[in-house]
Short mmCIF file of C-alpha atoms in Angstrom, two decimals:
data_model
loop_
_atom_site.label_atom_id
_atom_site.label_comp_id
_atom_site.label_asym_id
_atom_site.label_seq_id
_atom_site.Cartn_x
_atom_site.Cartn_y
_atom_site.Cartn_z
CA MET A 24 139.02 112.97 78.65
CA ASN A 25 135.86 114.95 79.57
CA ALA A 26 134.94 115.22 75.92
CA GLU A 27 135.27 111.40 75.61
CA ARG A 28 133.03 110.89 78.67
CA ARG A 29 130.37 113.16 77.20
CA THR A 30 130.53 111.25 73.94
CA HIS A 31 129.97 107.90 75.77
CA ALA A 32 127.06 109.38 77.79
CA ALA A 33 125.44 110.75 74.67
CA ARG A 34 125.74 107.34 72.99
CA GLY A 35 124.13 105.62 76.04
CA ILE A 36 121.13 108.01 75.98
CA GLY A 37 120.85 107.55 72.25
CA HIS A 38 120.75 103.76 72.62
CA LEU A 39 118.02 104.00 75.22
CA ALA A 40 115.98 106.33 73.00
CA TRP A 41 116.21 103.93 70.03
CA ALA A 42 115.28 101.03 72.30
CA VAL A 43 112.08 102.65 73.55
CA ILE A 44 111.16 103.96 70.11
CA ALA A 45 111.53 100.38 68.80
CA MET A 46 109.28 99.26 71.68
CA LEU A 47 106.57 101.67 70.46
CA GLY A 48 106.96 100.33 66.90
CA LEU A 49 107.88 103.66 65.32
CA GLY A 50 109.30 103.72 61.87
CA GLY A 51 108.80 100.01 61.21
CA CYS A 52 109.39 98.57 57.78
CA ARG A 53 106.00 96.80 57.93
CA ASP A 54 104.26 100.17 57.96
CA ALA A 55 106.31 101.43 55.04
CA ALA A 56 105.42 98.37 52.97
CA ALA A 57 101.61 98.76 53.42
CA PRO A 58 100.53 102.35 52.79
CA PRO A 59 97.18 103.31 54.34
CA PRO A 60 94.09 103.50 52.06
CA VAL A 61 93.18 106.85 50.55
CA SER A 62 90.22 107.23 52.86
CA ALA A 63 92.26 106.69 56.04
CA PRO A 64 92.46 109.75 58.38
CA VAL A 65 95.68 111.63 58.59
CA PRO A 66 97.50 110.55 61.73
CA GLN A 67 97.99 113.18 64.43
CA ALA A 68 101.61 114.31 65.00
CA SER A 69 103.10 112.71 68.06
CA ALA A 70 106.20 113.11 70.22
CA VAL A 71 107.78 110.48 72.48
CA LEU A 72 108.47 110.69 76.19
CA TYR A 73 110.77 107.89 77.34
CA GLY A 74 112.92 106.77 80.22
CA ARG A 75 113.35 104.15 82.98
CA VAL A 76 111.15 103.25 85.91
CA VAL A 77 112.30 100.98 88.69
CA GLY A 78 111.34 99.93 92.23
CA SER A 79 113.23 101.11 95.33
CA ASP A 80 114.12 97.41 96.00
CA HIS A 81 115.55 96.77 92.53
CA ALA A 82 119.19 96.22 93.02
CA PRO A 83 121.14 95.42 90.96
CA ALA A 84 118.38 95.05 88.33
CA SER A 85 114.61 94.94 87.96
CA PRO A 86 112.96 91.49 87.90
CA ALA A 87 112.14 90.01 84.52
CA ASP A 88 108.34 90.28 85.14
CA TRP A 89 108.44 93.98 86.17
CA GLN A 90 105.65 96.06 84.66
CA VAL A 91 104.33 99.52 85.46
CA ARG A 92 101.14 101.22 84.22
CA VAL A 93 102.07 104.59 82.74
CA THR A 94 99.29 107.14 82.27
CA ALA A 95 99.44 110.52 80.51
CA GLU A 96 97.51 113.62 81.55
CA TYR A 97 97.49 116.89 79.60
CA GLU A 98 97.43 120.18 81.51
CA ASP A 99 94.77 121.60 79.23
CA GLY A 100 92.39 118.72 80.17
CA SER A 101 92.32 117.15 76.72
CA ALA A 102 92.28 113.37 76.67
CA ALA A 103 95.50 111.46 75.94
CA GLN A 104 95.31 108.78 73.28
CA PRO A 105 96.27 106.15 74.34
CA HIS A 106 95.28 106.93 77.95
CA ASP A 107 97.77 104.50 79.43
CA ARG A 108 100.15 101.67 78.57
CA GLU A 109 102.36 99.16 80.36
CA SER A 110 106.13 99.60 80.55
CA GLY A 111 108.38 97.10 78.83
CA GLY A 112 110.37 95.97 81.88
CA ASP A 113 112.07 99.04 83.26
CA LEU A 114 111.75 100.94 80.01
CA PHE A 115 108.74 103.09 79.23
CA ALA A 116 107.80 105.16 76.17
CA PHE A 117 104.70 107.16 75.59
CA LYS A 118 103.40 108.95 72.49
CA VAL A 119 101.97 112.36 73.27
CA VAL A 120 100.84 115.41 71.28
CA PRO A 121 103.75 117.88 70.73
CA GLY A 122 103.31 121.39 71.90
CA LYS A 123 101.38 120.46 75.05
CA ARG A 124 102.26 120.20 78.66
CA VAL A 125 101.87 116.65 79.97
CA ARG A 126 102.65 114.67 83.09
CA LEU A 127 102.99 110.97 83.59
CA TYR A 128 101.66 108.80 86.38
CA PHE A 129 103.44 105.53 87.35
CA GLU A 130 101.44 102.78 89.18
CA ALA A 131 102.31 99.23 90.09
CA VAL A 132 101.62 96.62 92.81
CA PRO A 133 103.00 96.79 95.55
CA TYR A 134 104.58 100.23 95.05
CA GLN A 135 103.55 103.77 95.87
CA ALA A 136 102.21 105.53 92.78
CA THR A 137 104.12 108.66 91.72
CA VAL A 138 103.64 111.40 89.20
CA THR A 139 106.01 113.75 87.38
CA GLU A 140 105.63 117.47 87.23
CA PHE A 141 104.12 118.82 83.95
CA LEU A 142 106.61 118.61 81.14
CA ASP A 143 106.76 120.87 78.09
CA VAL A 144 106.71 118.66 75.03
CA SER A 145 108.63 120.15 72.08
CA ARG A 146 106.79 120.97 68.88
CA ASP A 147 109.67 119.28 67.11
CA ASP A 148 108.27 115.70 67.22
CA SER A 149 111.48 114.26 65.77
CA VAL A 150 113.25 114.74 69.10
CA PRO A 151 112.25 112.21 71.88
CA LEU A 152 112.26 113.69 75.35
CA ARG A 153 114.07 111.77 78.11
CA VAL A 154 112.27 111.79 81.44
CA PRO A 155 114.45 111.63 84.58
CA ASP A 156 114.63 108.10 86.07
CA ILE A 157 111.54 107.19 88.10
CA VAL A 158 112.00 105.24 91.33
CA MET A 159 108.88 103.86 93.03
CA ASP A 160 108.90 103.17 96.73
CA ARG A 161 107.99 99.55 97.66
CA ILE A 162 105.19 99.41 100.22
CA ARG A 163 106.66 97.85 103.41
CA TRP A 164 106.82 98.74 107.05
CA THR A 165 110.43 99.96 106.79
CA MET A 166 109.60 102.73 104.34
CA ALA A 167 109.93 106.36 105.52
CA LEU A 168 106.13 106.81 105.35
CA PHE A 169 105.81 104.73 108.51
CA ALA A 170 108.48 106.63 110.45
CA GLN A 171 107.35 106.79 114.11
CA GLY A 172 103.87 105.62 113.14
CA ASN A 173 102.75 109.05 112.03
CA GLY A 174 99.06 108.43 111.36
CA GLU A 175 98.34 111.89 110.03
CA ALA A 176 101.09 111.80 107.44
CA PHE A 177 100.00 108.28 106.45
CA GLY A 178 96.36 109.35 106.09
CA ARG A 179 97.29 112.27 103.80
CA ASN A 180 99.42 109.91 101.71
CA LEU A 181 96.55 107.40 101.45
CA GLU A 182 94.21 110.16 100.20
CA ALA A 183 96.81 111.29 97.63
CA GLN A 184 97.19 107.70 96.38
CA ALA A 185 93.41 107.39 96.06
CA ALA A 186 93.29 110.68 94.14
CA MET A 187 95.88 109.39 91.66
CA ALA A 188 93.94 106.17 91.17
CA GLU A 189 90.82 108.23 90.45
CA ALA A 190 92.66 110.42 87.96
CA THR A 191 94.14 107.48 86.06
CA GLY A 192 91.30 104.85 86.49
CA SER A 193 93.74 102.52 88.24
CA SER A 194 91.32 101.27 90.96
CA ASP A 195 92.69 97.77 90.46
CA ILE A 196 96.18 98.81 91.59
CA PHE A 197 94.97 100.96 94.44
CA VAL A 198 92.72 98.39 96.11
CA ALA A 199 95.51 95.81 95.88
CA ASN A 200 98.04 98.26 97.32
CA LEU A 201 95.64 99.00 100.17
CA GLU A 202 96.14 95.46 101.40
CA PHE A 203 99.92 96.01 101.27
CA TYR A 204 99.45 99.20 103.30
CA ARG A 205 97.38 97.17 105.77
CA LYS A 206 100.06 94.55 106.16
CA ALA A 207 102.78 97.20 106.56
CA SER A 208 100.67 99.03 109.16
CA ALA A 209 100.54 96.08 111.57
CA LYS A 210 103.12 97.68 113.83
CA PHE A 211 101.50 101.12 113.66
CA PRO A 212 98.00 101.41 115.19
CA ASP A 213 97.47 105.04 114.14
CA CYS A 214 98.12 104.13 110.49
CA MET A 215 95.77 101.10 110.71
CA ARG A 216 93.00 103.34 112.00
CA LYS A 217 93.47 105.58 109.00
CA ILE A 218 92.95 102.64 106.65
CA GLU A 219 89.82 101.53 108.54
CA ALA A 220 88.45 105.06 108.40
CA PHE A 221 89.10 105.29 104.70
CA GLU A 222 87.42 101.97 104.07
CA ALA A 223 84.21 103.36 105.61
CA THR A 224 83.98 106.14 103.02
CA PRO A 225 81.94 106.25 99.78
CA ARG A 226 85.24 106.98 97.98
CA HIS A 227 86.59 103.53 98.93
CA ALA A 228 83.33 101.89 97.96
CA THR A 229 83.48 103.42 94.48
CA LEU A 230 87.11 102.34 93.94
CA VAL A 231 86.21 98.78 94.98
CA ARG A 232 83.27 98.61 92.54
CA GLU A 233 85.49 99.89 89.74
CA ALA A 234 88.20 97.35 90.60
CA GLU A 235 85.64 94.51 90.56
CA HIS A 236 84.44 95.71 87.23
CA ARG A 237 87.97 95.40 85.88
CA GLY A 238 88.02 91.73 86.99
CA VAL A 239 89.68 91.97 90.45
CA PRO A 240 88.35 89.56 93.10
CA VAL A 241 88.62 92.20 95.84
CA GLY A 242 87.53 89.76 98.57
CA LEU A 243 90.63 87.60 97.90
CA LEU A 244 93.16 90.38 97.99
CA LYS A 245 93.79 90.35 101.71
CA GLY A 246 94.60 86.64 101.60
CA LEU A 247 96.62 87.04 98.49
CA VAL A 248 98.88 89.57 100.30
CA THR A 249 99.05 87.94 103.76
CA ALA A 250 98.91 84.23 102.93
CA PRO A 251 99.44 83.80 99.13
CA GLY A 252 100.16 80.06 99.36
CA ASN A 253 96.99 79.28 101.27
CA THR A 254 94.91 81.51 98.96
CA ALA A 255 96.32 79.70 95.94
CA LEU A 256 95.31 76.35 97.42
CA ARG A 257 91.80 77.52 98.30
CA GLU A 258 91.01 79.65 95.27
CA PRO A 259 93.24 78.58 92.34
CA GLU A 260 90.62 79.16 89.73
CA SER A 261 89.97 82.70 90.98
CA LEU A 262 93.65 83.48 90.99
CA ARG A 263 94.02 82.03 87.45
CA ALA A 264 91.22 84.26 86.31
CA LEU A 265 92.95 87.26 87.95
CA ALA A 266 96.28 86.32 86.33
CA ALA A 267 94.61 86.32 82.91
CA ALA A 268 92.21 89.31 83.27
CA PRO A 269 93.05 91.63 80.38
CA ALA A 270 91.85 94.80 82.07
CA VAL A 271 93.92 94.22 85.23
CA ALA A 272 97.38 95.82 85.62
CA GLY A 273 100.28 93.55 84.72
CA SER A 274 101.86 94.00 88.12
CA LEU A 275 98.75 92.61 89.87
CA ARG A 276 98.49 89.72 87.49
CA THR A 277 102.12 88.93 88.37
CA VAL A 278 101.26 88.83 92.13
CA ALA A 279 98.57 86.25 91.29
CA ARG A 280 100.93 84.17 89.13
CA GLN A 281 103.60 84.23 91.86
CA ALA A 282 101.08 82.96 94.42
CA LEU A 283 100.01 80.14 92.08
CA ALA A 284 103.64 79.24 91.40
CA GLY A 285 104.65 79.47 95.04
CA THR A 286 107.20 82.21 94.32
CA ASP A 287 105.62 85.08 96.20
CA GLN A 288 108.08 87.94 96.76
CA ALA A 289 106.16 89.95 99.34
CA SER A 290 108.42 88.78 102.19
CA ALA A 291 111.67 88.77 100.26
CA PRO A 292 114.70 90.31 102.09
CA ALA A 293 115.00 94.04 101.47
CA ALA A 294 117.57 94.93 98.80
CA PRO A 295 119.82 97.98 99.16
CA PRO A 296 117.65 101.02 98.56
CA VAL A 297 117.67 102.95 95.31
CA THR A 298 117.38 106.70 95.79
CA PRO A 299 114.29 108.10 94.04
CA ALA A 300 114.90 110.82 91.43
CA VAL A 301 111.20 111.75 91.18
CA ARG A 302 108.87 111.78 94.10
CA THR A 303 105.10 112.10 94.49
CA PRO A 304 104.47 115.87 94.89
CA PRO A 305 102.48 117.01 97.90
CA ARG A 306 98.75 117.56 97.31
#
């Protein structure tokens, strides 16, 4: 019986691996039918990291429009190509250079960003590496971060989230999430003061400029989070532009589309929690 269970588990992992490899477009017949020209550069060997990423409020399943920005970082400081990509629903797959140590960042609105430990990628690039399931905490006042209104812990977390946005270039996600932190901090004055102090720093000003450069109307984000319906009535064209901005994270574009469609989920009842398997390490 144990052998049979192991066989079923192996088949399940195998099916997930093939699903994400198909998502990356590996081994497609179209490529085989059209060989590259003689002058084309030899492609660099690549391995695949794959797995699932969900939100802590996703029970029993992730929503159909769920997307997460996944970013790779090599321990040796070399640049990952591609630098980032969006998940396909709750599945993610990332091509990396075999023989290196790499970690993956996961960022979405309105969820706490998280990062894996560095992973050793096998030099055998024929073997995809399954990453343990990633569970991202939804930003809301009930999360453990706000336990007893601990302003110091909240401030350290805010700085860590900013550092991850700087490392990945995800200023668009961070400045949007800052408004969700503000909304969640309404019951916790010490946490609110930490947000106000952070907003007075050059670091915040730089992240705002970068987000605006990506196409985020930063001045509308507070209204989009606290009163999405009213914001959609007042600034429909701005939200349509945000929903279509190609450089903006899919999760933030979804928030804009939900506001325009009157289907905002920011105040939805909390679902049974999902226990995170990977957490943001302390910095």
